[in-house]
XYZ file of C-alpha atoms in Angstrom:
554
model
C -61.521 -7.671 17.061
C -61.218 -3.928 17.561
C -58.219 -4.443 19.905
C -56.568 -6.613 17.259
C -56.710 -3.882 14.601
C -55.512 -1.261 17.114
C -52.456 -3.427 17.927
C -51.691 -3.920 14.242
C -51.965 -0.170 13.681
C -49.588 0.617 16.555
C -47.069 -1.949 15.315
C -47.133 -0.485 11.798
C -46.746 3.057 13.168
C -43.750 2.042 15.292
C -42.174 0.232 12.335
C -42.693 3.274 10.125
C -41.177 5.589 12.760
C -38.123 3.362 13.126
C -37.557 3.383 9.352
C -37.892 7.158 9.130
C -35.499 7.585 12.059
C -33.006 5.153 10.530
C -33.136 7.076 7.276
C -32.411 10.368 9.026
C -29.778 9.225 11.506
C -26.760 7.270 10.169
C -24.646 5.351 12.636
C -22.240 2.427 12.353
C -20.450 0.599 15.107
C -17.073 -1.013 14.465
C -16.809 -3.840 16.968
C -13.797 -5.546 15.320
C -10.742 -6.054 17.512
C -8.440 -4.007 15.270
C -11.161 -1.553 14.151
C -10.511 -2.349 10.530
C -13.714 -0.649 9.358
C -12.804 2.666 10.987
C -11.034 5.123 8.716
C -8.044 7.060 9.998
C -8.346 10.809 10.432
C -6.060 11.370 7.416
C -8.320 9.238 5.211
C -11.446 11.051 6.423
C -9.871 14.445 5.795
C -8.789 13.541 2.273
C -12.147 11.940 1.421
C -14.040 15.013 2.634
C -12.174 17.358 0.249
C -14.001 16.366 -2.946
C -16.710 18.700 -4.189
C -17.161 16.903 -7.523
C -18.087 13.239 -8.102
C -15.436 10.567 -7.618
C -16.308 7.303 -9.347
C -14.430 4.180 -8.258
C -14.652 1.149 -10.551
C -13.523 -2.036 -8.811
C -12.653 -4.825 -11.261
C -13.654 -7.579 -8.880
C -16.993 -9.146 -9.686
C -18.444 -12.332 -11.081
C -17.594 -15.869 -10.040
C -14.504 -15.192 -7.946
C -12.283 -17.709 -6.167
C -12.822 -17.630 -2.369
C -9.639 -15.639 -1.763
C -10.744 -12.841 -4.072
C -14.365 -13.019 -2.937
C -13.086 -12.184 0.533
C -10.988 -9.338 -0.888
C -14.043 -8.023 -2.738
C -16.124 -8.075 0.429
C -13.460 -6.191 2.394
C -13.064 -3.659 -0.431
C -16.820 -3.151 -0.517
C -16.973 -2.509 3.229
C -14.043 -0.090 3.112
C -15.480 1.887 0.204
C -18.785 2.146 2.061
C -16.855 3.930 4.784
C -15.323 6.337 2.265
C -18.743 6.941 0.698
C -20.217 7.664 4.118
C -17.650 10.468 4.566
C -18.538 12.166 1.290
C -21.641 11.660 -0.844
C -19.605 12.530 -3.946
C -17.709 9.245 -3.649
C -19.495 6.474 -5.558
C -18.266 3.002 -6.313
C -19.328 -0.055 -8.243
C -17.983 -3.517 -8.930
C -17.341 -4.617 -12.504
C -16.460 -7.990 -14.024
C -14.172 -7.043 -16.943
C -14.186 -10.631 -18.251
C -17.958 -11.070 -18.145
C -18.254 -11.408 -21.921
C -16.339 -14.593 -22.717
C -16.162 -13.732 -26.431
C -14.238 -10.527 -25.637
C -11.876 -12.001 -23.041
C -8.649 -11.758 -25.042
C -9.238 -8.222 -26.322
C -10.300 -6.973 -22.870
C -7.245 -8.568 -21.251
C -4.969 -6.947 -23.826
C -6.627 -3.571 -23.244
C -6.311 -3.803 -19.461
C -2.700 -4.914 -19.639
C -2.038 -2.019 -21.996
C -3.222 0.249 -19.197
C -0.658 -1.329 -16.893
C -3.127 -3.529 -15.011
C -1.416 -6.862 -14.402
C -3.734 -9.869 -14.045
C -3.383 -12.385 -11.243
C -3.334 -16.031 -12.290
C -4.384 -18.271 -9.460
C -4.836 -21.957 -8.973
C -8.145 -22.930 -7.401
C -8.648 -26.295 -5.721
C -12.218 -27.371 -5.261
C -13.378 -30.888 -4.462
C -9.920 -32.170 -5.264
C -9.948 -30.598 -8.751
C -7.456 -27.946 -9.812
C -8.302 -25.100 -12.147
C -6.704 -21.797 -13.138
C -8.506 -18.480 -12.950
C -7.521 -15.024 -14.176
C -8.537 -12.027 -12.093
C -7.727 -8.334 -12.389
C -7.450 -7.207 -8.755
C -7.464 -3.487 -9.508
C -9.651 -0.450 -8.993
C -9.820 2.725 -11.060
C -10.461 6.003 -9.265
C -11.925 8.583 -11.664
C -12.258 12.275 -10.913
C -12.356 15.367 -13.093
C -11.061 13.622 -16.254
C -8.217 11.980 -14.316
C -7.835 8.292 -13.470
C -5.625 6.651 -10.861
C -4.975 2.910 -10.715
C -5.237 1.176 -7.355
C -3.704 -2.295 -6.889
C -5.864 -4.390 -4.574
C -3.746 -7.529 -4.353
C -0.622 -7.459 -2.238
C 1.713 -10.254 -3.253
C 4.500 -11.367 -1.030
C 6.904 -14.132 -1.927
C 6.166 -17.323 -0.013
C 2.973 -15.971 1.541
C 0.065 -18.339 2.122
C -3.410 -17.531 0.809
C -4.403 -16.330 4.269
C -1.377 -14.051 4.525
C -1.982 -12.744 1.013
C -5.549 -11.732 1.839
C -4.458 -10.214 5.160
C -1.659 -8.277 3.473
C -4.009 -7.061 0.772
C -6.730 -5.959 3.172
C -4.149 -4.327 5.403
C -3.032 -1.993 2.645
C -6.487 -1.238 1.194
C -7.118 1.914 3.212
C -3.710 3.334 2.336
C -4.069 2.374 -1.344
C -7.435 4.133 -1.747
C -6.492 7.123 0.429
C -3.277 7.519 -1.523
C -5.207 7.385 -4.816
C -7.710 9.993 -3.598
C -4.874 12.238 -2.410
C -2.991 11.767 -5.679
C -5.974 12.576 -7.887
C -6.748 15.735 -5.934
C -3.244 17.244 -5.709
C -3.470 21.003 -6.193
C 0.207 21.916 -5.808
C 2.969 19.410 -6.428
C 6.237 19.356 -4.525
C 9.530 19.508 -6.406
C 12.075 16.711 -6.811
C 15.551 17.240 -8.235
C 17.465 14.484 -10.016
C 21.130 15.260 -9.442
C 23.462 14.960 -12.450
C 27.093 15.655 -13.184
C 28.890 12.828 -11.369
C 28.224 9.926 -13.710
C 24.759 9.142 -12.363
C 22.396 6.748 -14.148
C 21.063 7.848 -17.526
C 17.445 8.949 -17.644
C 16.292 5.843 -19.495
C 17.281 3.707 -16.481
C 15.280 6.006 -14.178
C 12.362 6.356 -16.578
C 9.852 4.068 -14.899
C 10.393 5.410 -11.412
C 10.345 9.039 -12.474
C 7.171 8.400 -14.463
C 5.579 6.849 -11.370
C 6.394 9.731 -9.048
C 5.387 12.323 -11.639
C 1.794 11.735 -10.534
C 2.739 13.146 -7.128
C 5.618 15.532 -7.796
C 7.223 17.821 -10.343
C 10.657 16.644 -11.435
C 13.666 18.600 -12.611
C 17.351 17.931 -13.229
C 20.127 19.790 -11.446
C 23.704 19.327 -12.639
C 26.488 19.900 -10.158
C 28.923 20.726 -12.982
C 27.767 24.316 -12.666
C 29.230 24.466 -9.148
C 32.594 25.242 -10.781
C 31.311 28.369 -12.526
C 28.479 29.563 -10.324
C 28.082 27.649 -7.037
C 25.690 30.207 -5.522
C 23.268 29.868 -8.432
C 23.437 26.078 -8.197
C 22.633 26.167 -4.485
C 19.806 28.651 -4.983
C 18.305 26.490 -7.719
C 18.676 23.411 -5.551
C 16.904 25.100 -2.643
C 13.827 25.348 -4.864
C 13.445 21.579 -4.662
C 12.023 19.661 -1.723
C 13.993 16.457 -2.320
C 17.070 15.384 -4.271
C 17.731 11.929 -5.746
C 21.357 10.956 -6.269
C 21.224 7.750 -8.304
C 24.426 5.738 -8.579
C 27.145 8.363 -9.070
C 30.345 6.901 -10.537
C 32.607 9.972 -10.478
C 34.092 11.560 -7.374
C 32.406 14.601 -5.859
C 34.571 17.669 -5.416
C 34.639 19.377 -2.025
C 32.744 22.289 -3.568
C 29.993 19.978 -4.824
C 29.802 18.302 -1.431
C 29.479 21.667 0.279
C 26.611 22.704 -2.009
C 24.797 19.409 -1.304
C 25.565 19.806 2.403
C 24.028 23.284 2.526
C 20.991 22.061 0.582
C 20.455 19.426 3.280
C 21.132 21.727 6.246
C 18.654 24.198 4.743
C 15.897 21.563 4.863
C 16.246 19.644 1.593
C 15.478 15.933 1.817
C 17.802 13.526 -0.001
C 17.902 9.932 -1.211
C 21.391 8.595 -1.866
C 21.780 5.390 -3.900
C 25.487 4.645 -3.702
C 27.678 1.851 -5.076
C 30.829 1.791 -2.979
C 32.207 -1.047 -5.130
C 32.584 -1.109 -8.906
C 31.064 -4.333 -10.193
C 28.429 -5.085 -12.828
C 26.992 -8.374 -13.965
C 27.812 -7.428 -17.552
C 31.508 -7.312 -16.573
C 31.391 -11.097 -16.067
C 30.127 -11.827 -19.564
C 33.577 -12.483 -21.039
C 35.417 -15.657 -22.020
C 36.889 -16.072 -18.556
C 33.575 -15.395 -16.830
C 35.172 -13.289 -14.147
C 36.076 -9.718 -13.239
C 37.679 -7.820 -10.384
C 35.424 -5.902 -7.980
C 37.216 -2.683 -6.998
C 36.427 -0.043 -4.374
C 34.854 3.070 -5.786
C 36.256 6.484 -4.894
C 33.361 8.925 -4.706
C 35.004 11.215 -2.138
C 31.886 10.985 0.027
C 33.319 9.070 2.993
C 33.800 12.115 5.227
C 30.456 13.534 4.122
C 28.461 10.451 5.191
C 30.651 10.021 8.285
C 29.445 13.412 9.572
C 25.850 12.314 9.052
C 26.442 9.074 10.968
C 26.897 6.287 8.424
C 29.845 4.626 6.696
C 29.455 2.812 3.380
C 31.979 0.001 3.279
C 33.897 -1.060 0.190
C 32.752 -4.679 0.459
C 30.181 -6.984 -1.103
C 27.246 -8.733 0.542
C 27.066 -12.449 -0.251
C 23.647 -13.729 0.813
C 21.999 -17.150 0.855
C 18.652 -15.366 0.366
C 19.387 -14.511 -3.235
C 17.654 -13.641 -6.475
C 18.442 -15.466 -9.682
C 20.211 -14.526 -12.871
C 19.838 -16.268 -16.224
C 22.811 -17.768 -18.006
C 22.901 -19.192 -21.518
C 24.346 -22.610 -22.292
C 24.916 -24.161 -25.717
C 25.396 -22.382 -29.003
C 23.187 -21.013 -31.771
C 19.754 -22.581 -31.950
C 20.700 -25.024 -29.211
C 21.147 -22.235 -26.663
C 19.274 -22.705 -23.428
C 18.656 -20.045 -20.817
C 18.640 -21.289 -17.261
C 17.995 -19.362 -14.038
C 20.773 -19.915 -11.512
C 21.309 -18.675 -7.933
C 23.404 -15.539 -7.644
C 24.524 -14.834 -4.098
C 25.663 -11.271 -4.831
C 22.070 -10.218 -5.619
C 20.383 -10.445 -2.201
C 16.616 -10.779 -1.924
C 15.841 -8.593 1.062
C 12.681 -8.787 3.150
C 11.594 -6.006 5.469
C 12.061 -6.877 9.127
C 10.331 -4.030 10.920
C 7.044 -2.142 11.000
C 8.332 1.181 9.743
C 5.720 2.736 7.413
C 8.177 2.663 4.499
C 8.777 -1.087 4.574
C 5.764 -2.483 6.409
C 4.063 -5.209 4.346
C 6.598 -4.759 1.531
C 7.429 -7.305 -1.156
C 11.039 -8.550 -1.269
C 13.508 -5.965 -2.602
C 16.282 -6.924 -5.000
C 19.809 -5.613 -4.381
C 22.685 -6.099 -6.853
C 26.276 -6.118 -5.660
C 25.302 -4.219 -2.525
C 27.794 -3.155 0.115
C 27.256 -2.974 3.872
C 26.590 0.191 5.884
C 27.864 0.901 9.386
C 25.884 3.231 11.612
C 28.027 5.532 13.744
C 27.395 7.102 17.118
C 26.214 10.720 16.809
C 23.108 12.697 17.830
C 21.097 11.645 14.773
C 18.545 8.829 14.811
C 19.383 5.960 12.471
C 16.630 3.522 11.440
C 17.699 0.443 9.510
C 14.969 -0.092 6.938
C 16.506 -3.010 5.058
C 19.338 -5.372 5.910
C 20.842 -8.575 4.599
C 19.536 -11.920 5.837
C 20.992 -13.674 8.899
C 22.553 -16.153 6.455
C 24.865 -13.708 4.719
C 28.500 -12.705 4.890
C 30.729 -9.815 3.917
C 33.536 -10.099 1.360
C 36.260 -7.462 1.124
C 37.522 -5.904 -2.076
C 39.441 -5.980 -4.387
C 38.026 -9.415 -5.130
C 37.659 -11.577 -8.189
C 34.030 -12.427 -8.890
C 33.600 -15.580 -10.946
C 30.493 -16.984 -12.598
C 31.669 -20.470 -11.665
C 30.534 -19.955 -8.081
C 27.110 -21.120 -9.246
C 28.624 -24.603 -9.579
C 29.897 -24.609 -6.011
C 27.302 -25.302 -3.308
C 27.543 -22.704 -0.538
C 28.868 -23.750 2.853
C 26.124 -22.661 5.249
C 28.514 -22.389 8.202
C 30.413 -19.607 6.413
C 27.297 -17.427 6.214
C 27.506 -16.282 9.817
C 27.968 -12.517 9.530
C 24.531 -11.386 8.449
C 21.959 -8.696 9.222
C 24.123 -6.013 7.658
C 22.331 -2.676 7.092
C 21.646 -1.911 3.426
C 19.244 1.029 3.701
C 19.390 3.516 6.586
C 17.076 6.437 7.308
C 18.845 9.270 9.162
C 16.778 11.856 11.046
C 17.582 14.831 13.230
C 18.571 18.467 13.297
C 21.440 18.158 10.860
C 24.653 20.054 11.464
C 26.747 20.941 8.455
C 29.331 18.313 7.509
C 31.665 21.305 7.113
C 30.999 22.691 10.589
C 34.246 23.833 12.229
C 36.101 23.132 9.002
C 37.612 25.316 6.340
C 34.889 25.920 3.757
C 35.845 25.060 0.141
C 33.997 28.148 -1.153
C 31.936 31.099 -0.011
C 28.168 30.930 -0.250
C 25.384 33.238 0.866
C 22.706 31.894 3.192
C 24.745 29.069 4.670
C 23.876 27.428 7.978
C 25.844 25.443 10.527
C 22.757 23.838 12.113
C 19.480 23.198 10.340
C 15.932 22.200 11.246
C 14.582 18.670 11.642
C 15.306 16.738 8.472
C 15.665 13.258 6.953
C 18.178 11.575 4.669
C 17.956 8.067 3.187
C 21.171 6.200 2.306
C 20.949 2.997 0.226
C 24.007 0.890 -0.521
C 23.048 -0.061 -4.061
C 22.692 2.291 -7.010
C 20.932 -0.338 -9.102
C 17.982 -0.413 -6.735
C 16.366 2.391 -8.757
C 17.459 1.109 -12.162
C 14.810 -0.340 -14.490
C 15.677 -2.838 -17.210
C 15.263 -2.053 -20.904
C 13.670 -4.146 -23.645
C 13.648 -3.138 -27.326
C 14.871 0.287 -26.327
C 11.979 0.883 -23.937
C 12.152 0.964 -20.136
C 10.429 -1.832 -18.240
C 8.712 -1.479 -14.900
C 11.135 -0.946 -12.033
C 11.417 -4.156 -10.028
C 10.571 -6.401 -13.000
C 13.287 -8.817 -14.099
C 12.773 -9.679 -17.759
C 15.105 -12.671 -17.549
C 13.300 -14.525 -14.762
C 9.883 -12.868 -15.160
C 9.867 -11.994 -11.454
C 8.683 -8.808 -9.773
C 10.409 -7.284 -6.750
C 9.381 -4.487 -4.417
C 12.048 -1.934 -5.471
C 9.593 0.612 -6.857
C 7.244 0.401 -3.891
C 10.149 0.784 -1.472
C 11.460 3.908 -3.180
C 7.976 5.337 -3.683
C 7.152 4.796 -0.012
C 10.480 6.357 0.940
C 9.863 9.541 -1.026
C 6.247 9.769 0.115
C 7.488 9.387 3.699
C 10.179 12.032 3.322
C 7.794 14.532 1.721
C 4.576 13.542 3.472
C 3.329 16.454 5.550
C -0.026 14.980 6.590
C 1.173 11.593 7.816
C -0.733 9.675 5.144
C 2.037 7.074 4.841
C 1.467 6.116 8.482
C -1.788 4.411 7.454
C 0.452 1.627 6.154
C 1.083 0.652 9.756
C -2.528 -0.365 10.283
C -2.813 -3.989 11.381
C -5.652 -6.153 10.147
C -6.240 -9.805 10.878
C -9.013 -11.578 9.078
C -10.271 -15.031 10.080
C -9.936 -17.310 7.041
C -11.637 -20.664 6.484
C -9.266 -23.620 6.278
C -9.736 -25.051 2.778
C -8.236 -28.399 3.843
C -10.704 -28.763 6.693
C -13.529 -27.652 4.412
C -12.705 -30.498 2.033
C -12.280 -33.063 4.808
C -15.352 -32.085 6.827
C -17.651 -30.946 4.034
C -20.125 -33.847 4.398
C -20.256 -33.527 8.189
C -21.182 -29.851 8.127
C -23.642 -30.309 5.262
C -25.441 -32.931 7.334
C -25.402 -30.672 10.390
C -26.659 -27.628 8.522
C -29.122 -29.275 6.151
C -29.843 -32.766 7.451
C -30.234 -31.911 11.128
C -32.977 -29.269 10.676
C -34.921 -31.654 8.430
C -34.533 -34.473 10.959
C -35.650 -32.234 13.818
C -38.683 -31.096 11.799
C -39.674 -34.684 11.069
C -39.144 -35.647 14.700
C -41.267 -32.741 15.877
C -44.002 -33.679 13.400
C -43.949 -37.284 14.538
C -44.078 -36.350 18.241
C -46.802 -33.782 17.646
C -48.879 -36.226 15.637
C -48.408 -38.939 18.256
C -49.428 -36.510 21.004
C -52.592 -35.522 19.125
C -53.551 -39.128 18.616
C -53.017 -39.895 22.290
C -55.038 -36.883 23.439
C -57.848 -36.821 20.967
C -58.009 -40.460 19.779
C -60.780 -42.692 20.987
């Protein structure tokens, strides 16, 4: 008996020691193939910076559909990793729709904050039902709040792909939010004016979005005429310049100022329409208009940097829709119709800017040629293989919606629409007569980037009741496109010094249960998991009882 109590005592002592040791020493082992539970160095560095509490509220709790339950589990595991890097990071899961009597008011409040719900169809035991979920998280720190979208939609994606895409971007989404909420010194972005660029109201949503990361100012090139040196000096104070759909030709002096801004290290995003054509131009009695080449006097400028924007139009069988009205007065009907001049462009490579990106909508885009020179050219977005190029001048007619496209004619696709240029830029005016004298000019600059996009409308948000809508949202078809994410990623990439955007390249593959097989084989696996253990227990009892009777019976 004494030995028995000694053994029990030793066992308890060992158990106690193991618990104390486990409490003192924290260790986790990520044995997944793609190490999806291991944070990148950038994420660890950013998470470690907080000296005050960071509270993360994840709006994913309650009775969730399987797809979102999986997303919740992955979010939970990822946030545990963040919390393990810094004790100031706390998180909790909340069901915003827990109180059924407050559902409508809570939904209105959340949508007022810009949190879009996800409506999903759930099939269970052959029955279909609709559920509403808010797949968002709110990161709170020092009286500031940043919204984090958890669900990554992609047109045509299966449930498995949607979960994979969402999980794949979780680390970047949370790291980006933590970085954004802890910015101490914002970089400067200039919105270039003076050449008929888009009015502010059409840029409002995008500029509002990037204001969380950067300070924004306007620079007008009109002042180049009176004081070019001052304009250049002011421009040099900005880290990046956005040129959004200019419609008036640049003078050589203006080009030279922009050139010297770039050669001196300024990043730039050019959204250029090389053809004059708007959908509104077709809303006349004839239903047609002439698409004409646009003269922006930038051909030689872009040629020196290695690209040529062509005065043509991309006609693509991967299109977005427009809405046309039929009938009159109260009998009017609005019908979505295919519009081949508005390509729906999917990313085709793993570049951090476009990896895992929703389809981007272009409107009357023109093609870009990349030219041989020392600079690196990366094609971020291009038209589909089933597209073709149409020269201008050309009459565009709404009646094309009544003519089925001939697939064989769409054989000139994969045309570049967005090109990232990188390298040690030489001045476009090198070995040329300079249009004016400036102080501090350079012939060859340091490593730099420039993004050229062949559609000025890519950055343009729609307007409803005088107020700007979210960039990428089409009020006529109620569809969302990835325009804002593409541009936001682009600017973050161009101005990202710590490589945070590279987290977007992380690959994650999650094994997903096949719902069809679950339905078909549900009874089989229930029997195996529940019936078989019971049967084995009964069998063991029967055999044991039989054995006892044989051995001890008279």
